[in-house]
Short mmCIF file of C-alpha atoms and ligand atoms in Angstrom, two decimals:
data_model
loop_
_atom_site.label_atom_id
_atom_site.label_comp_id
_atom_site.label_asym_id
_atom_site.label_seq_id
_atom_site.Cartn_x
_atom_site.Cartn_y
_atom_site.Cartn_z
CA MET T 1 -15.62 -19.98 -5.09
CA THR T 2 -14.73 -21.72 -1.91
CA ASN T 3 -10.69 -21.73 -2.52
CA ILE T 4 -9.87 -18.48 -1.81
CA PRO T 5 -7.50 -18.08 1.00
CA LYS T 6 -8.74 -16.80 4.24
CA PRO T 7 -7.49 -13.43 4.90
CA ASP T 8 -5.09 -12.68 7.28
CA PRO T 9 -6.53 -11.89 10.73
CA ALA T 10 -4.24 -8.86 11.31
CA LEU T 11 -5.38 -7.71 7.81
CA LEU T 12 -9.10 -7.81 9.09
CA GLU T 13 -7.96 -5.93 12.07
CA LYS T 14 -6.38 -3.23 10.09
CA LEU T 15 -9.02 -2.70 7.79
CA ALA T 16 -11.46 -2.22 10.86
CA GLU T 17 -9.05 0.28 12.48
CA ALA T 18 -9.03 1.91 9.15
CA ASN T 19 -12.81 2.44 9.27
CA ARG T 20 -12.59 3.88 12.71
CA ILE T 21 -9.84 6.41 12.12
CA LEU T 22 -11.57 7.62 8.99
CA TYR T 23 -14.60 8.23 11.30
CA ASP T 24 -12.82 9.83 13.89
CA GLN T 25 -10.93 12.01 11.44
CA SER T 26 -14.54 13.08 10.06
CA ILE T 27 -13.81 11.81 6.46
CA VAL T 28 -16.88 9.36 6.94
CA ASP T 29 -19.85 9.44 9.03
CA GLY T 30 -22.78 6.92 9.07
CA PHE T 31 -21.63 6.75 5.37
CA GLY T 32 -18.68 5.78 2.97
CA HIS T 33 -16.23 2.76 3.10
CA ILE T 34 -12.73 1.53 2.80
CA SER T 35 -11.68 -1.58 1.03
CA VAL T 36 -8.34 -3.57 0.83
CA ARG T 37 -7.26 -5.86 -2.36
CA HIS T 38 -7.07 -9.40 -0.92
CA PRO T 39 -3.40 -10.10 -0.70
CA ALA T 40 -3.41 -13.60 -1.52
CA SER T 41 -6.01 -13.39 -4.22
CA PRO T 42 -5.60 -10.20 -6.29
CA GLY T 43 -9.07 -11.05 -8.16
CA HIS T 44 -10.99 -9.97 -4.59
CA PHE T 45 -11.24 -7.51 -2.26
CA LEU T 46 -12.20 -7.02 1.49
CA LEU T 47 -14.86 -4.65 2.62
CA SER T 48 -17.39 -4.05 5.42
CA CYS T 49 -20.85 -5.36 5.37
CA ASN T 50 -23.45 -2.54 5.23
CA ARG T 51 -22.63 -0.84 8.57
CA ALA T 52 -21.39 2.70 9.91
CA PRO T 53 -17.48 3.17 9.63
CA GLY T 54 -17.05 3.94 12.99
CA LEU T 55 -18.57 0.60 14.15
CA VAL T 56 -17.00 -1.67 11.91
CA THR T 57 -15.20 -4.74 13.67
CA PRO T 58 -13.32 -7.43 12.14
CA ASP T 59 -16.16 -9.96 11.88
CA ASP T 60 -17.93 -7.65 9.76
CA ILE T 61 -15.39 -7.90 6.78
CA LEU T 62 -16.79 -9.86 3.59
CA THR T 63 -14.88 -10.82 0.32
CA TYR T 64 -16.01 -9.73 -2.95
CA ASP T 65 -15.04 -10.79 -6.53
CA PHE T 66 -14.82 -7.85 -9.23
CA ASN T 67 -18.35 -8.63 -10.24
CA GLY T 68 -19.10 -6.98 -6.62
CA ASP T 69 -20.61 -10.33 -5.83
CA LEU T 70 -19.82 -12.12 -2.52
CA ALA T 71 -17.26 -14.37 -3.08
CA VAL T 72 -17.21 -15.96 0.80
CA PRO T 73 -21.26 -16.37 1.09
CA SER T 74 -22.44 -14.50 3.93
CA ASP T 75 -25.92 -13.32 5.17
CA LYS T 76 -24.76 -10.06 6.13
CA ARG T 77 -26.00 -6.90 4.02
CA SER T 78 -23.76 -5.35 1.39
CA TYR T 79 -23.05 -1.71 0.69
CA LEU T 80 -25.06 -0.32 -2.30
CA GLU T 81 -21.59 1.19 -3.84
CA ARG T 82 -19.44 -1.70 -3.88
CA PHE T 83 -18.69 -1.63 -7.60
CA ILE T 84 -16.73 1.85 -6.81
CA HIS T 85 -14.21 -0.76 -5.30
CA SER T 86 -14.59 -3.73 -7.86
CA GLU T 87 -14.27 -1.44 -11.30
CA ILE T 88 -11.34 0.58 -9.71
CA TYR T 89 -9.49 -2.67 -8.54
CA LYS T 90 -10.05 -4.18 -12.19
CA ALA T 91 -8.88 -1.15 -13.90
CA ARG T 92 -5.90 -0.28 -11.67
CA PRO T 93 -3.75 -3.36 -10.81
CA GLU T 94 -1.40 -1.45 -8.58
CA VAL T 95 -4.36 -0.13 -6.54
CA GLY T 96 -4.11 -1.92 -3.12
CA SER T 97 -6.80 0.03 -1.30
CA ILE T 98 -9.96 2.34 -1.67
CA VAL T 99 -11.59 4.92 0.18
CA HIS T 100 -14.83 6.20 -0.80
CA SER T 101 -16.22 9.09 1.46
CA HIS T 102 -18.79 12.23 1.12
CA SER T 103 -16.49 14.51 3.22
CA GLN T 104 -17.92 17.92 3.17
CA SER T 105 -14.84 20.09 2.02
CA VAL T 106 -14.56 18.37 -1.69
CA ILE T 107 -18.32 19.01 -2.51
CA PRO T 108 -17.79 22.47 -3.80
CA PHE T 109 -15.35 21.35 -6.31
CA GLY T 110 -17.25 18.36 -7.49
CA VAL T 111 -20.32 20.82 -8.38
CA THR T 112 -18.65 23.62 -9.85
CA GLY T 113 -16.13 21.65 -11.87
CA GLN T 114 -13.02 22.86 -10.10
CA ARG T 115 -10.24 20.24 -9.56
CA LEU T 116 -8.77 19.67 -6.13
CA ARG T 117 -4.78 20.63 -6.69
CA PRO T 118 -2.06 20.39 -4.24
CA VAL T 119 -1.92 23.64 -2.21
CA PHE T 120 0.79 22.19 0.35
CA HIS T 121 3.55 19.53 0.28
CA MET T 122 1.36 17.05 2.16
CA SER T 123 -0.94 16.55 -0.57
CA GLY T 124 1.48 16.18 -3.46
CA PHE T 125 -0.61 13.00 -3.85
CA LEU T 126 -2.78 15.21 -6.09
CA GLY T 127 -0.35 15.44 -8.54
CA SER T 128 -1.78 17.73 -11.66
CA GLY T 129 -5.07 17.49 -10.09
CA SER T 130 -7.88 15.24 -9.06
CA ALA T 131 -10.12 13.60 -11.93
CA LEU T 132 -13.85 14.59 -12.21
CA PHE T 133 -16.84 11.75 -12.81
CA GLU T 134 -20.02 13.41 -14.15
CA ILE T 135 -22.64 10.70 -13.07
CA ARG T 136 -25.38 12.17 -15.83
CA ASP T 137 -22.89 11.54 -18.58
CA ALA T 138 -22.85 7.94 -17.69
CA GLY T 139 -26.23 7.11 -16.37
CA GLY T 140 -28.69 10.22 -17.19
CA ASN T 141 -30.56 10.98 -14.29
CA THR T 142 -29.73 8.75 -11.31
CA ASP T 143 -29.99 8.88 -7.19
CA MET T 144 -26.24 9.59 -8.09
CA LEU T 145 -25.30 6.45 -6.29
CA ILE T 146 -22.85 3.95 -7.99
CA ARG T 147 -24.97 0.96 -8.11
CA ASP T 148 -23.75 -1.39 -10.53
CA SER T 149 -20.94 -2.37 -12.42
CA GLY T 150 -21.62 -0.34 -15.46
CA LEU T 151 -21.67 3.16 -13.51
CA GLY T 152 -18.43 1.71 -11.47
CA ARG T 153 -16.56 1.31 -14.99
CA ALA T 154 -17.71 4.82 -15.59
CA LEU T 155 -16.31 6.04 -12.81
CA ALA T 156 -12.78 4.29 -13.04
CA GLN T 157 -12.53 5.42 -16.59
CA SER T 158 -13.08 9.05 -15.31
CA LEU T 159 -10.45 8.57 -12.30
CA GLY T 160 -7.97 7.13 -15.17
CA GLN T 161 -4.35 7.13 -13.67
CA GLN T 162 -5.28 9.71 -11.21
CA ASN T 163 -5.15 9.20 -7.11
CA CYS T 164 -8.70 11.17 -6.33
CA VAL T 165 -11.72 11.42 -8.24
CA LEU T 166 -14.59 13.78 -7.38
CA MET T 167 -17.65 12.62 -8.06
CA ARG T 168 -20.28 15.65 -8.98
CA GLY T 169 -22.93 16.37 -6.17
CA HIS T 170 -21.82 13.09 -4.35
CA GLY T 171 -18.22 12.88 -2.79
CA SER T 172 -15.01 11.45 -3.86
CA THR T 173 -12.87 8.36 -4.30
CA THR T 174 -9.39 7.98 -3.40
CA VAL T 175 -6.83 5.19 -3.90
CA ALA T 176 -3.22 4.27 -3.04
CA PRO T 177 -1.37 0.96 -2.95
CA THR T 178 -1.96 0.34 0.91
CA ILE T 179 -4.83 0.88 3.59
CA GLU T 180 -2.17 3.57 5.53
CA LEU T 181 -1.45 5.20 2.49
CA VAL T 182 -5.01 5.52 1.24
CA VAL T 183 -6.27 6.78 5.07
CA TYR T 184 -3.67 9.56 4.75
CA ARG T 185 -4.78 10.69 1.06
CA ALA T 186 -8.36 10.44 1.95
CA ILE T 187 -7.34 12.73 4.99
CA TYR T 188 -5.31 15.19 3.37
CA ALA T 189 -7.71 15.79 0.27
CA GLU T 190 -10.48 16.73 2.64
CA ILE T 191 -7.71 19.30 4.27
CA ASN T 192 -6.31 20.36 0.80
CA ALA T 193 -9.95 21.25 -0.10
CA LYS T 194 -10.20 23.54 2.75
CA LEU T 195 -7.32 25.14 2.25
CA GLN T 196 -7.58 25.46 -1.59
CA LEU T 197 -11.36 27.12 -0.78
CA GLN T 198 -9.08 29.75 1.77
CA ALA T 199 -6.43 30.20 -0.66
CA ALA T 200 -8.71 31.09 -3.75
CA ALA T 201 -10.75 33.44 -1.72
CA LEU T 202 -7.61 35.40 -1.29
CA GLY T 203 -6.30 35.46 -4.82
CA PRO T 204 -4.46 33.31 -7.57
CA VAL T 205 -3.23 30.21 -6.27
CA ASN T 206 0.21 29.32 -6.72
CA PHE T 207 -0.26 25.35 -6.44
CA LEU T 208 2.84 22.83 -6.27
CA ASN T 209 3.75 22.06 -9.76
CA GLU T 210 3.74 18.83 -11.17
CA GLU T 211 7.51 17.92 -10.00
CA GLU T 212 7.12 19.32 -6.58
CA ALA T 213 4.24 17.58 -6.20
CA ALA T 214 5.88 14.00 -6.56
CA LEU T 215 8.87 15.16 -4.99
CA ALA T 216 6.67 16.21 -2.05
CA ALA T 217 4.65 12.77 -2.37
CA ALA T 218 7.51 10.67 -1.85
CA SER T 219 8.67 12.52 1.32
CA THR T 220 5.67 12.55 3.08
CA GLU T 221 4.13 9.42 2.12
CA GLY T 222 7.23 7.56 3.27
CA GLN T 223 6.78 8.69 6.95
CA VAL T 224 2.97 7.68 6.73
CA VAL T 225 3.21 5.15 9.79
CA ARG T 226 3.99 7.95 12.14
CA ALA T 227 0.64 9.43 11.17
CA TRP T 228 -0.97 6.22 11.04
CA ASP T 229 0.32 5.47 14.65
CA LEU T 230 -1.08 8.70 15.64
CA TRP T 231 -4.38 8.33 14.22
CA ARG T 232 -4.71 4.80 15.58
CA GLY T 233 -3.69 5.93 18.86
CA ARG T 234 -7.39 7.97 18.86
CA ILE T 235 -9.57 5.21 18.34
CA GLY T 236 -11.10 2.83 21.11
CA PRO T 237 -10.60 -1.05 21.08
CA LEU T 238 -12.30 -3.01 18.52
CA SER T 239 -15.07 -5.27 19.51
MN1 MN A 301 -21.43 7.28 -1.75
#
């Protein structure tokens, strides 16, 4: 329990920056979170304590195991929905970072059972379409929150091999290999949702097909640092 290597301070700083970028970009508000897998201990992950993402500092970052329990003791409160992260890391070894948000434009899709599909090259990561999670199938009538490992596991099963899962009546969860990429995908999932709604109002939509989506994702995501530097320049100093 205590022999987990201390995470690199630069990683804690980057995770705090990612929290603030997601707030600045209106992907999270007082709620929502981003985590990163512990690079030196792949069975653990790093996630802020229970705090609004726009206020997170490196000192707020806690270390969890895949049961959603604190692996390094702390007096700070945990997010209720940390099981989203623990169960997806367990199910998807290649996932290095996860965003959970309630960003507004994806909500109409979840409640109508429609998938997000890539309307332009920036959202090629959506591939053949987002996954959809129905919490009623997993837990009956609930407060819609992923409060335990069982609900987290059901969410991870719904996500399957996709990069984004819509959560009916709640929000969405997006995954990627790195912090920079998951921030990119969370931002562009929201933008894609807006554009898809606009396009659908005009007529039948000609989405990127799977091959186009994969080619576009490889091109745009290879340049993610350019966007990251821009987003990072907008947030204030971490304190
Ligand atoms: Mn939530």
